[in-house]
Amino acid sequence: TGVVAAALLAASGSLAWSYGALVLLALVGNGLAARWLLARLGTGRVAALTGGAMTVLLPFVHAELGVLPLIPLAPMLLTLGALHAIAERPTWPRGAALGVAFAATWMSCAQYALLLALALVAPVTVLAIRRSRAGAAARIALARTFAVALVASGVLLAPLLVGQLRARHSYGLARGAETVRGLSAGAEHYLRAPWPELVPTLGVDVAPRGRRALYPGTAKLALAAAALIALRRSRDRRRLRGVAVAIGAAAVAIGAGPLLDVGPLSPHDALAALVPGFGQVRSVYRAAVLVQLVVVFLAAESLDAAIAARARAGGTRRRRAALAASIGAAAVIAVVELWPQAQLLRAAPAEADHRGWTTWLATETPVDAVIAHLPFAPDPRSESFEPTATWMYLQRLHRRPMANGYASFFPPQHATLWNRLGHFPDDTSLDALRRAGVAYCVVERGRYPDEALAAQSALTLRFA
């Protein structure tokens, strides 16, 4: 994602434009990848195109559109396609393709990669068992293919994994049980829509601001149910539906997190202990993205079967036209039924308004000088960090390391500094800044009385 963003920034010179373009490219990429995967799985052209459109407007993604790593689904879909190719015929080039696709998934969103890998345990195990029954040559071919995939992904991910493991060890990064429980997905979340449906469904509530609203849409669910219950397809199609259901069921269980604990028995804790990185995942409800993708796949399957049945149907031209119209209407409704609401946007900061202090920092301070923006966010709510996002945006003008920022994890040193800045510029806060290695502070005008700043002999005041 960063490589694409860097290219967009180099071409445009505008970080805001590049961000918007990156979001649009990711959404379009989701649709193209879903269409490709469905076509690879044998879905007809019209149904595959409809599935791609459903994926572009996937409710989960648009409800989380402010979290950039959660937007690109294409790497996950390419990984699934590569795995399907191996199930058809394991070869080393297909193993290499799987390794590259999984590495791309990890690089764009490590959480998605972990959740996908866990959801694929059962299907891959079944594949291995089936191949083992086909003889020694089949077992060796499959083992060789997965070995190539492991090497390819390992080579690509090694630098990133080393850094992540070092950070986890250095800072003791972990998630508390109550934090994870509070960000798990229960049954009620799957009956909550991020915004009103075009045709409201009885029993489905609308979540405030789309928070943990995982309902995929009534039309999609109805089509998916038809694929599982009413339609008869070939053995291969039934097998694909079985794999889809297995992935969806695993994703539901993973997303439930500690909500599935029974007394001292905790499947989530077991996974956190056994799977490196899973213990650092806070919002396990995000596994629901796989549930919604499975619903899209099954809905496309249903549409494809209906289109095929319509082609075989007899009767008058009017009856065939009515069937085509009903199938088309079902497809359109499935795509647009949860049309995303307009996002709450804020204009990017005008860089010219900040040229004074950013130019001073860039020209008058050492390149390794640490700066701190004051005041820090007043509380840990994400919306309280909106000014911090502005400072992070403007950091590219002066390129100095910052003591404050925003991320999923905050180092312990940041919390210590944060807690001691309540009465800036008193001696306690200045001592804390010095201990944190801060050399310069950028202070918002009007947030601290000028006389309080001037009274501190330890401060050298600049009004750039």
PDB file of C-alpha atoms in Angstrom, residues 45-336:
ATOM      1  CA  ARG A  45     -19.491 -13.630 -16.580  1.00  0.00           C
ATOM      2  CA  VAL A  46     -22.593 -11.733 -15.422  1.00  0.00           C
ATOM      3  CA  ALA A  47     -22.654 -13.272 -11.935  1.00  0.00           C
ATOM      4  CA  ALA A  48     -18.903 -12.711 -11.516  1.00  0.00           C
ATOM      5  CA  LEU A  49     -19.296  -9.054 -12.506  1.00  0.00           C
ATOM      6  CA  THR A  50     -22.174  -8.684 -10.034  1.00  0.00           C
ATOM      7  CA  GLY A  51     -20.056 -10.296  -7.294  1.00  0.00           C
ATOM      8  CA  GLY A  52     -17.302  -7.815  -8.070  1.00  0.00           C
ATOM      9  CA  ALA A  53     -19.745  -4.915  -7.748  1.00  0.00           C
ATOM     10  CA  MET A  54     -20.985  -6.295  -4.410  1.00  0.00           C
ATOM     11  CA  THR A  55     -17.374  -6.415  -3.208  1.00  0.00           C
ATOM     12  CA  VAL A  56     -16.703  -2.807  -4.246  1.00  0.00           C
ATOM     13  CA  LEU A  57     -19.615  -1.793  -1.986  1.00  0.00           C
ATOM     14  CA  LEU A  58     -18.965  -4.385   0.721  1.00  0.00           C
ATOM     15  CA  PRO A  59     -20.614  -2.941   3.869  1.00  0.00           C
ATOM     16  CA  PHE A  60     -17.760  -3.940   6.185  1.00  0.00           C
ATOM     17  CA  VAL A  61     -15.180  -2.007   4.170  1.00  0.00           C
ATOM     18  CA  HIS A  62     -17.272   1.161   3.881  1.00  0.00           C
ATOM     19  CA  ALA A  63     -18.087   1.072   7.586  1.00  0.00           C
ATOM     20  CA  GLU A  64     -14.322   0.990   8.261  1.00  0.00           C
ATOM     21  CA  LEU A  65     -13.266   3.351   5.481  1.00  0.00           C
ATOM     22  CA  GLY A  66     -11.337   5.536   7.916  1.00  0.00           C
ATOM     23  CA  VAL A  67      -8.925   2.655   8.621  1.00  0.00           C
ATOM     24  CA  LEU A  68      -6.785   2.503   5.501  1.00  0.00           C
ATOM     25  CA  PRO A  69      -5.314  -1.022   5.996  1.00  0.00           C
ATOM     26  CA  LEU A  70      -8.840  -2.487   6.144  1.00  0.00           C
ATOM     27  CA  ILE A  71      -9.797  -1.281   2.655  1.00  0.00           C
ATOM     28  CA  PRO A  72      -7.666  -3.460   0.301  1.00  0.00           C
ATOM     29  CA  LEU A  73      -9.181  -6.940  -0.012  1.00  0.00           C
ATOM     30  CA  ALA A  74      -7.545  -7.806  -3.334  1.00  0.00           C
ATOM     31  CA  PRO A  75      -4.483  -9.511  -1.776  1.00  0.00           C
ATOM     32  CA  MET A  76      -6.756 -11.819   0.255  1.00  0.00           C
ATOM     33  CA  LEU A  77      -8.823 -12.667  -2.808  1.00  0.00           C
ATOM     34  CA  LEU A  78      -5.681 -13.354  -4.848  1.00  0.00           C
ATOM     35  CA  THR A  79      -4.477 -15.650  -2.059  1.00  0.00           C
ATOM     36  CA  LEU A  80      -7.723 -17.608  -2.227  1.00  0.00           C
ATOM     37  CA  GLY A  81      -7.397 -17.860  -5.996  1.00  0.00           C
ATOM     38  CA  ALA A  82      -3.825 -19.123  -5.720  1.00  0.00           C
ATOM     39  CA  LEU A  83      -4.901 -21.733  -3.175  1.00  0.00           C
ATOM     40  CA  HIS A  84      -7.695 -22.900  -5.487  1.00  0.00           C
ATOM     41  CA  ALA A  85      -5.166 -23.303  -8.297  1.00  0.00           C
ATOM     42  CA  ILE A  86      -3.042 -25.511  -6.033  1.00  0.00           C
ATOM     43  CA  ALA A  87      -6.098 -27.599  -5.154  1.00  0.00           C
ATOM     44  CA  GLU A  88      -6.591 -28.190  -8.881  1.00  0.00           C
ATOM     45  CA  ARG A  89      -2.956 -29.072  -9.587  1.00  0.00           C
ATOM     46  CA  PRO A  90      -0.033 -28.374  -7.245  1.00  0.00           C
ATOM     47  CA  THR A  91       3.045 -27.023  -9.024  1.00  0.00           C
ATOM     48  CA  TRP A  92       5.954 -24.923  -7.838  1.00  0.00           C
ATOM     49  CA  PRO A  93       4.924 -21.808  -9.871  1.00  0.00           C
ATOM     50  CA  ARG A  94       1.500 -21.978  -8.210  1.00  0.00           C
ATOM     51  CA  GLY A  95       3.210 -22.338  -4.849  1.00  0.00           C
ATOM     52  CA  ALA A  96       5.273 -19.245  -5.589  1.00  0.00           C
ATOM     53  CA  ALA A  97       2.101 -17.368  -6.559  1.00  0.00           C
ATOM     54  CA  LEU A  98       0.477 -18.351  -3.258  1.00  0.00           C
ATOM     55  CA  GLY A  99       3.536 -17.152  -1.314  1.00  0.00           C
ATOM     56  CA  VAL A 100       3.608 -13.797  -3.096  1.00  0.00           C
ATOM     57  CA  ALA A 101      -0.153 -13.268  -2.670  1.00  0.00           C
ATOM     58  CA  PHE A 102      -0.042 -14.097   1.032  1.00  0.00           C
ATOM     59  CA  ALA A 103       2.963 -11.802   1.524  1.00  0.00           C
ATOM     60  CA  ALA A 104       1.036  -9.002  -0.191  1.00  0.00           C
ATOM     61  CA  THR A 105      -1.884  -9.677   2.153  1.00  0.00           C
ATOM     62  CA  TRP A 106       0.391  -9.383   5.189  1.00  0.00           C
ATOM     63  CA  MET A 107       2.051  -6.235   3.871  1.00  0.00           C
ATOM     64  CA  SER A 108      -1.281  -4.500   3.274  1.00  0.00           C
ATOM     65  CA  CYS A 109      -2.891  -5.688   6.536  1.00  0.00           C
ATOM     66  CA  ALA A 110      -1.221  -8.163   8.884  1.00  0.00           C
ATOM     67  CA  GLN A 111      -4.516  -8.647  10.733  1.00  0.00           C
ATOM     68  CA  TYR A 112      -6.243  -9.800   7.563  1.00  0.00           C
ATOM     69  CA  ALA A 113      -3.386 -12.203   6.847  1.00  0.00           C
ATOM     70  CA  LEU A 114      -3.612 -13.761  10.309  1.00  0.00           C
ATOM     71  CA  LEU A 115      -7.404 -14.031  10.206  1.00  0.00           C
ATOM     72  CA  LEU A 116      -7.328 -15.534   6.715  1.00  0.00           C
ATOM     73  CA  ALA A 117      -4.639 -18.069   7.643  1.00  0.00           C
ATOM     74  CA  LEU A 118      -6.642 -19.236  10.659  1.00  0.00           C
ATOM     75  CA  ALA A 119      -9.871 -19.486   8.647  1.00  0.00           C
ATOM     76  CA  LEU A 120      -8.088 -21.611   6.024  1.00  0.00           C
ATOM     77  CA  VAL A 121      -6.769 -24.225   8.459  1.00  0.00           C
ATOM     78  CA  ALA A 122      -9.714 -26.597   7.950  1.00  0.00           C
ATOM     79  CA  PRO A 123      -9.903 -26.346   4.109  1.00  0.00           C
ATOM     80  CA  VAL A 124      -6.137 -26.783   3.742  1.00  0.00           C
ATOM     81  CA  THR A 125      -6.214 -29.774   6.097  1.00  0.00           C
ATOM     82  CA  VAL A 126      -8.975 -31.386   4.023  1.00  0.00           C
ATOM     83  CA  LEU A 127      -6.976 -30.702   0.858  1.00  0.00           C
ATOM     84  CA  ALA A 128      -3.910 -32.359   2.374  1.00  0.00           C
ATOM     85  CA  ILE A 129      -5.945 -35.424   3.421  1.00  0.00           C
ATOM     86  CA  ARG A 130      -7.483 -35.757  -0.022  1.00  0.00           C
ATOM     87  CA  ARG A 131      -4.100 -35.513  -1.694  1.00  0.00           C
ATOM     88  CA  SER A 132      -2.553 -38.031   0.690  1.00  0.00           C
ATOM     89  CA  ARG A 133      -5.162 -40.572  -0.401  1.00  0.00           C
ATOM     90  CA  ALA A 134      -4.157 -40.076  -4.025  1.00  0.00           C
ATOM     91  CA  GLY A 135      -0.755 -41.639  -3.508  1.00  0.00           C
ATOM     92  CA  ALA A 136       2.826 -40.757  -2.660  1.00  0.00           C
ATOM     93  CA  ALA A 137       3.422 -38.689  -5.804  1.00  0.00           C
ATOM     94  CA  ALA A 138       0.429 -36.455  -5.023  1.00  0.00           C
ATOM     95  CA  ARG A 139       1.588 -35.997  -1.426  1.00  0.00           C
ATOM     96  CA  ILE A 140       5.093 -35.040  -2.540  1.00  0.00           C
ATOM     97  CA  ALA A 141       3.776 -32.587  -5.151  1.00  0.00           C
ATOM     98  CA  LEU A 142       1.557 -30.870  -2.598  1.00  0.00           C
ATOM     99  CA  ALA A 143       4.313 -30.735   0.016  1.00  0.00           C
ATOM    100  CA  ARG A 144       6.735 -29.273  -2.535  1.00  0.00           C
ATOM    101  CA  THR A 145       4.200 -26.675  -3.616  1.00  0.00           C
ATOM    102  CA  PHE A 146       3.507 -25.498  -0.072  1.00  0.00           C
ATOM    103  CA  ALA A 147       7.242 -25.480   0.684  1.00  0.00           C
ATOM    104  CA  VAL A 148       7.783 -23.106  -2.253  1.00  0.00           C
ATOM    105  CA  ALA A 149       4.911 -20.927  -0.983  1.00  0.00           C
ATOM    106  CA  LEU A 150       6.439 -20.818   2.487  1.00  0.00           C
ATOM    107  CA  VAL A 151       9.872 -19.871   1.149  1.00  0.00           C
ATOM    108  CA  ALA A 152       8.474 -17.200  -1.188  1.00  0.00           C
ATOM    109  CA  SER A 153       6.398 -15.537   1.520  1.00  0.00           C
ATOM    110  CA  GLY A 154       9.215 -15.917   4.065  1.00  0.00           C
ATOM    111  CA  VAL A 155      11.766 -14.187   1.837  1.00  0.00           C
ATOM    112  CA  LEU A 156       9.414 -11.292   1.124  1.00  0.00           C
ATOM    113  CA  LEU A 157       8.203 -10.887   4.697  1.00  0.00           C
ATOM    114  CA  ALA A 158      11.411 -11.557   6.647  1.00  0.00           C
ATOM    115  CA  PRO A 159      12.445  -7.884   7.120  1.00  0.00           C
ATOM    116  CA  LEU A 160       8.928  -6.905   8.170  1.00  0.00           C
ATOM    117  CA  LEU A 161       8.464  -9.868  10.521  1.00  0.00           C
ATOM    118  CA  VAL A 162      11.808  -9.239  12.212  1.00  0.00           C
ATOM    119  CA  GLY A 163      10.781  -5.647  12.920  1.00  0.00           C
ATOM    120  CA  GLN A 164       7.351  -6.658  14.198  1.00  0.00           C
ATOM    121  CA  LEU A 165       8.756  -9.360  16.479  1.00  0.00           C
ATOM    122  CA  ARG A 166      11.417  -6.988  17.806  1.00  0.00           C
ATOM    123  CA  ALA A 167       8.782  -4.354  18.600  1.00  0.00           C
ATOM    124  CA  ARG A 168       6.582  -6.910  20.327  1.00  0.00           C
ATOM    125  CA  HIS A 169       9.484  -8.077  22.454  1.00  0.00           C
ATOM    126  CA  SER A 170      10.864  -4.604  23.215  1.00  0.00           C
ATOM    127  CA  TYR A 171       7.563  -3.062  24.262  1.00  0.00           C
ATOM    128  CA  GLY A 172       5.748  -6.139  25.557  1.00  0.00           C
ATOM    129  CA  LEU A 173       2.899  -5.523  23.141  1.00  0.00           C
ATOM    130  CA  ALA A 174      -0.197  -7.490  24.125  1.00  0.00           C
ATOM    131  CA  ARG A 175      -3.935  -7.073  24.364  1.00  0.00           C
ATOM    132  CA  GLY A 176      -5.910  -7.385  27.580  1.00  0.00           C
ATOM    133  CA  ALA A 177      -8.740  -9.905  27.693  1.00  0.00           C
ATOM    134  CA  GLU A 178     -11.372  -7.279  28.427  1.00  0.00           C
ATOM    135  CA  THR A 179     -10.184  -5.088  25.560  1.00  0.00           C
ATOM    136  CA  VAL A 180     -10.488  -7.975  23.109  1.00  0.00           C
ATOM    137  CA  ARG A 181     -13.838  -9.044  24.547  1.00  0.00           C
ATOM    138  CA  GLY A 182     -15.158  -5.533  24.036  1.00  0.00           C
ATOM    139  CA  LEU A 183     -14.094  -5.666  20.378  1.00  0.00           C
ATOM    140  CA  SER A 184     -15.427  -9.127  19.585  1.00  0.00           C
ATOM    141  CA  ALA A 185     -18.452  -9.932  17.426  1.00  0.00           C
ATOM    142  CA  GLY A 186     -21.531 -11.505  18.955  1.00  0.00           C
ATOM    143  CA  ALA A 187     -24.738 -12.538  17.203  1.00  0.00           C
ATOM    144  CA  GLU A 188     -26.247  -9.093  17.801  1.00  0.00           C
ATOM    145  CA  HIS A 189     -23.537  -7.456  15.714  1.00  0.00           C
ATOM    146  CA  TYR A 190     -24.466  -9.545  12.674  1.00  0.00           C
ATOM    147  CA  LEU A 191     -28.022  -8.205  13.003  1.00  0.00           C
ATOM    148  CA  ARG A 192     -26.848  -4.599  13.018  1.00  0.00           C
ATOM    149  CA  ALA A 193     -26.472  -2.618   9.778  1.00  0.00           C
ATOM    150  CA  PRO A 194     -23.955   0.229   9.460  1.00  0.00           C
ATOM    151  CA  TRP A 195     -26.656   2.458   7.933  1.00  0.00           C
ATOM    152  CA  PRO A 196     -30.288   2.034   6.874  1.00  0.00           C
ATOM    153  CA  GLU A 197     -31.057  -0.465   4.132  1.00  0.00           C
ATOM    154  CA  LEU A 198     -32.888   0.790   1.076  1.00  0.00           C
ATOM    155  CA  VAL A 199     -35.642  -1.650   2.070  1.00  0.00           C
ATOM    156  CA  PRO A 200     -35.594  -2.022   5.884  1.00  0.00           C
ATOM    157  CA  THR A 201     -35.577  -5.569   7.253  1.00  0.00           C
ATOM    158  CA  LEU A 202     -37.502  -6.498  10.375  1.00  0.00           C
ATOM    159  CA  GLY A 203     -35.170  -7.321  13.261  1.00  0.00           C
ATOM    160  CA  VAL A 204     -32.136  -5.520  11.801  1.00  0.00           C
ATOM    161  CA  ASP A 205     -31.064  -2.440  13.754  1.00  0.00           C
ATOM    162  CA  VAL A 206     -28.915   0.424  12.541  1.00  0.00           C
ATOM    163  CA  ALA A 207     -25.733   0.988  14.519  1.00  0.00           C
ATOM    164  CA  PRO A 208     -24.652   4.466  15.619  1.00  0.00           C
ATOM    165  CA  ARG A 209     -21.992   5.615  13.167  1.00  0.00           C
ATOM    166  CA  GLY A 210     -21.620   2.096  11.812  1.00  0.00           C
ATOM    167  CA  ARG A 211     -19.611   0.758  14.727  1.00  0.00           C
ATOM    168  CA  ARG A 212     -19.357  -3.030  14.656  1.00  0.00           C
ATOM    169  CA  ALA A 213     -22.290  -3.336  12.294  1.00  0.00           C
ATOM    170  CA  LEU A 214     -21.739  -6.568  10.392  1.00  0.00           C
ATOM    171  CA  TYR A 215     -25.020  -7.209   8.583  1.00  0.00           C
ATOM    172  CA  PRO A 216     -24.222  -7.871   4.886  1.00  0.00           C
ATOM    173  CA  GLY A 217     -27.673  -7.127   3.451  1.00  0.00           C
ATOM    174  CA  THR A 218     -30.934  -9.005   3.148  1.00  0.00           C
ATOM    175  CA  ALA A 219     -30.806  -9.632  -0.611  1.00  0.00           C
ATOM    176  CA  LYS A 220     -27.278 -11.036  -0.386  1.00  0.00           C
ATOM    177  CA  LEU A 221     -28.280 -13.306   2.485  1.00  0.00           C
ATOM    178  CA  ALA A 222     -31.377 -14.523   0.644  1.00  0.00           C
ATOM    179  CA  LEU A 223     -29.344 -15.352  -2.459  1.00  0.00           C
ATOM    180  CA  ALA A 224     -26.660 -17.042  -0.350  1.00  0.00           C
ATOM    181  CA  ALA A 225     -29.292 -19.132   1.417  1.00  0.00           C
ATOM    182  CA  ALA A 226     -30.717 -20.163  -1.946  1.00  0.00           C
ATOM    183  CA  ALA A 227     -27.269 -21.330  -3.024  1.00  0.00           C
ATOM    184  CA  LEU A 228     -27.037 -23.547   0.041  1.00  0.00           C
ATOM    185  CA  ILE A 229     -30.598 -24.841   0.187  1.00  0.00           C
ATOM    186  CA  ALA A 230     -32.434 -24.812  -3.099  1.00  0.00           C
ATOM    187  CA  LEU A 231     -29.910 -25.110  -5.885  1.00  0.00           C
ATOM    188  CA  ARG A 232     -28.286 -28.273  -7.216  1.00  0.00           C
ATOM    189  CA  ARG A 233     -24.964 -27.957  -8.988  1.00  0.00           C
ATOM    190  CA  SER A 234     -22.077 -30.228  -9.877  1.00  0.00           C
ATOM    191  CA  ARG A 235     -19.984 -32.011  -7.293  1.00  0.00           C
ATOM    192  CA  ASP A 236     -17.173 -29.456  -7.699  1.00  0.00           C
ATOM    193  CA  ARG A 237     -19.578 -26.579  -7.092  1.00  0.00           C
ATOM    194  CA  ARG A 238     -20.954 -28.250  -3.984  1.00  0.00           C
ATOM    195  CA  ARG A 239     -17.414 -28.722  -2.751  1.00  0.00           C
ATOM    196  CA  LEU A 240     -16.635 -25.043  -3.310  1.00  0.00           C
ATOM    197  CA  ARG A 241     -19.745 -24.075  -1.382  1.00  0.00           C
ATOM    198  CA  GLY A 242     -18.613 -26.371   1.435  1.00  0.00           C
ATOM    199  CA  VAL A 243     -15.212 -24.658   1.533  1.00  0.00           C
ATOM    200  CA  ALA A 244     -16.912 -21.251   1.589  1.00  0.00           C
ATOM    201  CA  VAL A 245     -19.140 -22.279   4.486  1.00  0.00           C
ATOM    202  CA  ALA A 246     -16.123 -23.651   6.385  1.00  0.00           C
ATOM    203  CA  ILE A 247     -14.249 -20.356   5.944  1.00  0.00           C
ATOM    204  CA  GLY A 248     -17.298 -18.349   7.009  1.00  0.00           C
ATOM    205  CA  ALA A 249     -17.935 -20.507  10.089  1.00  0.00           C
ATOM    206  CA  ALA A 250     -14.285 -20.266  11.134  1.00  0.00           C
ATOM    207  CA  ALA A 251     -14.383 -16.479  10.683  1.00  0.00           C
ATOM    208  CA  VAL A 252     -17.499 -16.216  12.870  1.00  0.00           C
ATOM    209  CA  ALA A 253     -15.776 -18.239  15.606  1.00  0.00           C
ATOM    210  CA  ILE A 254     -12.535 -16.237  15.382  1.00  0.00           C
ATOM    211  CA  GLY A 255     -14.419 -12.949  15.409  1.00  0.00           C
ATOM    212  CA  ALA A 256     -16.337 -13.975  18.544  1.00  0.00           C
ATOM    213  CA  GLY A 257     -13.048 -14.033  20.476  1.00  0.00           C
ATOM    214  CA  PRO A 258     -13.461 -14.409  24.257  1.00  0.00           C
ATOM    215  CA  LEU A 259     -17.262 -14.437  23.854  1.00  0.00           C
ATOM    216  CA  LEU A 260     -16.889 -18.175  23.133  1.00  0.00           C
ATOM    217  CA  ASP A 261     -15.092 -18.859  26.424  1.00  0.00           C
ATOM    218  CA  VAL A 262     -16.691 -21.579  28.536  1.00  0.00           C
ATOM    219  CA  GLY A 263     -15.395 -21.361  32.083  1.00  0.00           C
ATOM    220  CA  PRO A 264     -11.614 -21.767  32.019  1.00  0.00           C
ATOM    221  CA  LEU A 265     -11.735 -23.045  28.415  1.00  0.00           C
ATOM    222  CA  SER A 266     -10.820 -20.192  26.073  1.00  0.00           C
ATOM    223  CA  PRO A 267     -10.284 -20.942  22.354  1.00  0.00           C
ATOM    224  CA  HIS A 268      -9.164 -17.353  21.849  1.00  0.00           C
ATOM    225  CA  ASP A 269      -6.466 -17.592  24.521  1.00  0.00           C
ATOM    226  CA  ALA A 270      -5.273 -20.864  22.999  1.00  0.00           C
ATOM    227  CA  LEU A 271      -4.921 -19.237  19.591  1.00  0.00           C
ATOM    228  CA  ALA A 272      -3.149 -16.237  21.131  1.00  0.00           C
ATOM    229  CA  ALA A 273      -0.655 -18.588  22.790  1.00  0.00           C
ATOM    230  CA  LEU A 274      -0.080 -20.773  19.716  1.00  0.00           C
ATOM    231  CA  VAL A 275      -0.215 -18.323  16.794  1.00  0.00           C
ATOM    232  CA  PRO A 276       2.473 -15.606  16.759  1.00  0.00           C
ATOM    233  CA  GLY A 277       0.906 -12.185  16.370  1.00  0.00           C
ATOM    234  CA  PHE A 278      -2.657 -13.200  17.161  1.00  0.00           C
ATOM    235  CA  GLY A 279      -2.279 -12.063  20.759  1.00  0.00           C
ATOM    236  CA  GLN A 280      -1.646  -8.532  19.458  1.00  0.00           C
ATOM    237  CA  VAL A 281      -4.935  -8.388  17.501  1.00  0.00           C
ATOM    238  CA  ARG A 282      -7.363  -6.130  19.330  1.00  0.00           C
ATOM    239  CA  SER A 283     -10.410  -5.981  17.030  1.00  0.00           C
ATOM    240  CA  VAL A 284     -11.052  -9.659  16.336  1.00  0.00           C
ATOM    241  CA  TYR A 285     -14.515  -8.746  15.038  1.00  0.00           C
ATOM    242  CA  ARG A 286     -12.759  -7.792  11.801  1.00  0.00           C
ATOM    243  CA  ALA A 287     -12.834 -11.481  10.866  1.00  0.00           C
ATOM    244  CA  ALA A 288     -16.380 -10.614   9.768  1.00  0.00           C
ATOM    245  CA  VAL A 289     -14.942  -9.316   6.504  1.00  0.00           C
ATOM    246  CA  LEU A 290     -14.426 -12.971   5.540  1.00  0.00           C
ATOM    247  CA  VAL A 291     -18.025 -13.742   6.498  1.00  0.00           C
ATOM    248  CA  GLN A 292     -19.283 -11.003   4.178  1.00  0.00           C
ATOM    249  CA  LEU A 293     -17.002 -12.170   1.350  1.00  0.00           C
ATOM    250  CA  VAL A 294     -18.385 -15.697   1.735  1.00  0.00           C
ATOM    251  CA  VAL A 295     -21.935 -14.297   1.539  1.00  0.00           C
ATOM    252  CA  VAL A 296     -20.970 -12.453  -1.677  1.00  0.00           C
ATOM    253  CA  PHE A 297     -19.503 -15.647  -3.163  1.00  0.00           C
ATOM    254  CA  LEU A 298     -22.632 -17.667  -2.351  1.00  0.00           C
ATOM    255  CA  ALA A 299     -24.899 -14.886  -3.648  1.00  0.00           C
ATOM    256  CA  ALA A 300     -22.968 -14.844  -6.935  1.00  0.00           C
ATOM    257  CA  GLU A 301     -23.288 -18.644  -7.068  1.00  0.00           C
ATOM    258  CA  SER A 302     -27.030 -18.319  -6.679  1.00  0.00           C
ATOM    259  CA  LEU A 303     -27.286 -15.713  -9.428  1.00  0.00           C
ATOM    260  CA  ASP A 304     -25.145 -17.823 -11.736  1.00  0.00           C
ATOM    261  CA  ALA A 305     -27.361 -20.867 -11.197  1.00  0.00           C
ATOM    262  CA  ALA A 306     -30.475 -18.782 -11.791  1.00  0.00           C
ATOM    263  CA  ILE A 307     -29.017 -17.421 -15.044  1.00  0.00           C
ATOM    264  CA  ALA A 308     -28.183 -20.955 -16.169  1.00  0.00           C
ATOM    265  CA  ALA A 309     -31.678 -22.161 -15.267  1.00  0.00           C
ATOM    266  CA  ARG A 310     -33.205 -19.274 -17.187  1.00  0.00           C
ATOM    267  CA  ALA A 311     -31.146 -20.215 -20.263  1.00  0.00           C
ATOM    268  CA  ARG A 312     -32.529 -23.774 -20.079  1.00  0.00           C
ATOM    269  CA  ALA A 313     -36.095 -22.719 -19.370  1.00  0.00           C
ATOM    270  CA  GLY A 314     -38.745 -23.060 -22.002  1.00  0.00           C
ATOM    271  CA  GLY A 315     -41.958 -21.130 -22.327  1.00  0.00           C
ATOM    272  CA  THR A 316     -42.881 -17.950 -24.088  1.00  0.00           C
ATOM    273  CA  ARG A 317     -40.582 -15.042 -24.793  1.00  0.00           C
ATOM    274  CA  ARG A 318     -42.531 -12.972 -22.271  1.00  0.00           C
ATOM    275  CA  ARG A 319     -41.915 -15.569 -19.547  1.00  0.00           C
ATOM    276  CA  ARG A 320     -38.202 -15.696 -20.336  1.00  0.00           C
ATOM    277  CA  ALA A 321     -38.042 -11.894 -20.284  1.00  0.00           C
ATOM    278  CA  ALA A 322     -39.791 -11.831 -16.912  1.00  0.00           C
ATOM    279  CA  LEU A 323     -37.265 -14.332 -15.528  1.00  0.00           C
ATOM    280  CA  ALA A 324     -34.378 -12.246 -16.837  1.00  0.00           C
ATOM    281  CA  ALA A 325     -35.878  -9.091 -15.317  1.00  0.00           C
ATOM    282  CA  SER A 326     -36.339 -10.735 -11.919  1.00  0.00           C
ATOM    283  CA  ILE A 327     -32.768 -12.041 -11.918  1.00  0.00           C
ATOM    284  CA  GLY A 328     -31.469  -8.613 -12.924  1.00  0.00           C
ATOM    285  CA  ALA A 329     -33.527  -6.904 -10.226  1.00  0.00           C
ATOM    286  CA  ALA A 330     -32.205  -9.313  -7.583  1.00  0.00           C
ATOM    287  CA  ALA A 331     -28.635  -8.619  -8.729  1.00  0.00           C
ATOM    288  CA  VAL A 332     -29.056  -4.839  -8.620  1.00  0.00           C
ATOM    289  CA  ILE A 333     -30.704  -4.901  -5.195  1.00  0.00           C
ATOM    290  CA  ALA A 334     -27.931  -7.138  -3.828  1.00  0.00           C
ATOM    291  CA  VAL A 335     -25.344  -4.597  -5.009  1.00  0.00           C
ATOM    292  CA  VAL A 336     -27.014  -1.379  -3.819  1.00  0.00           C
TER     293      VAL A 336
END
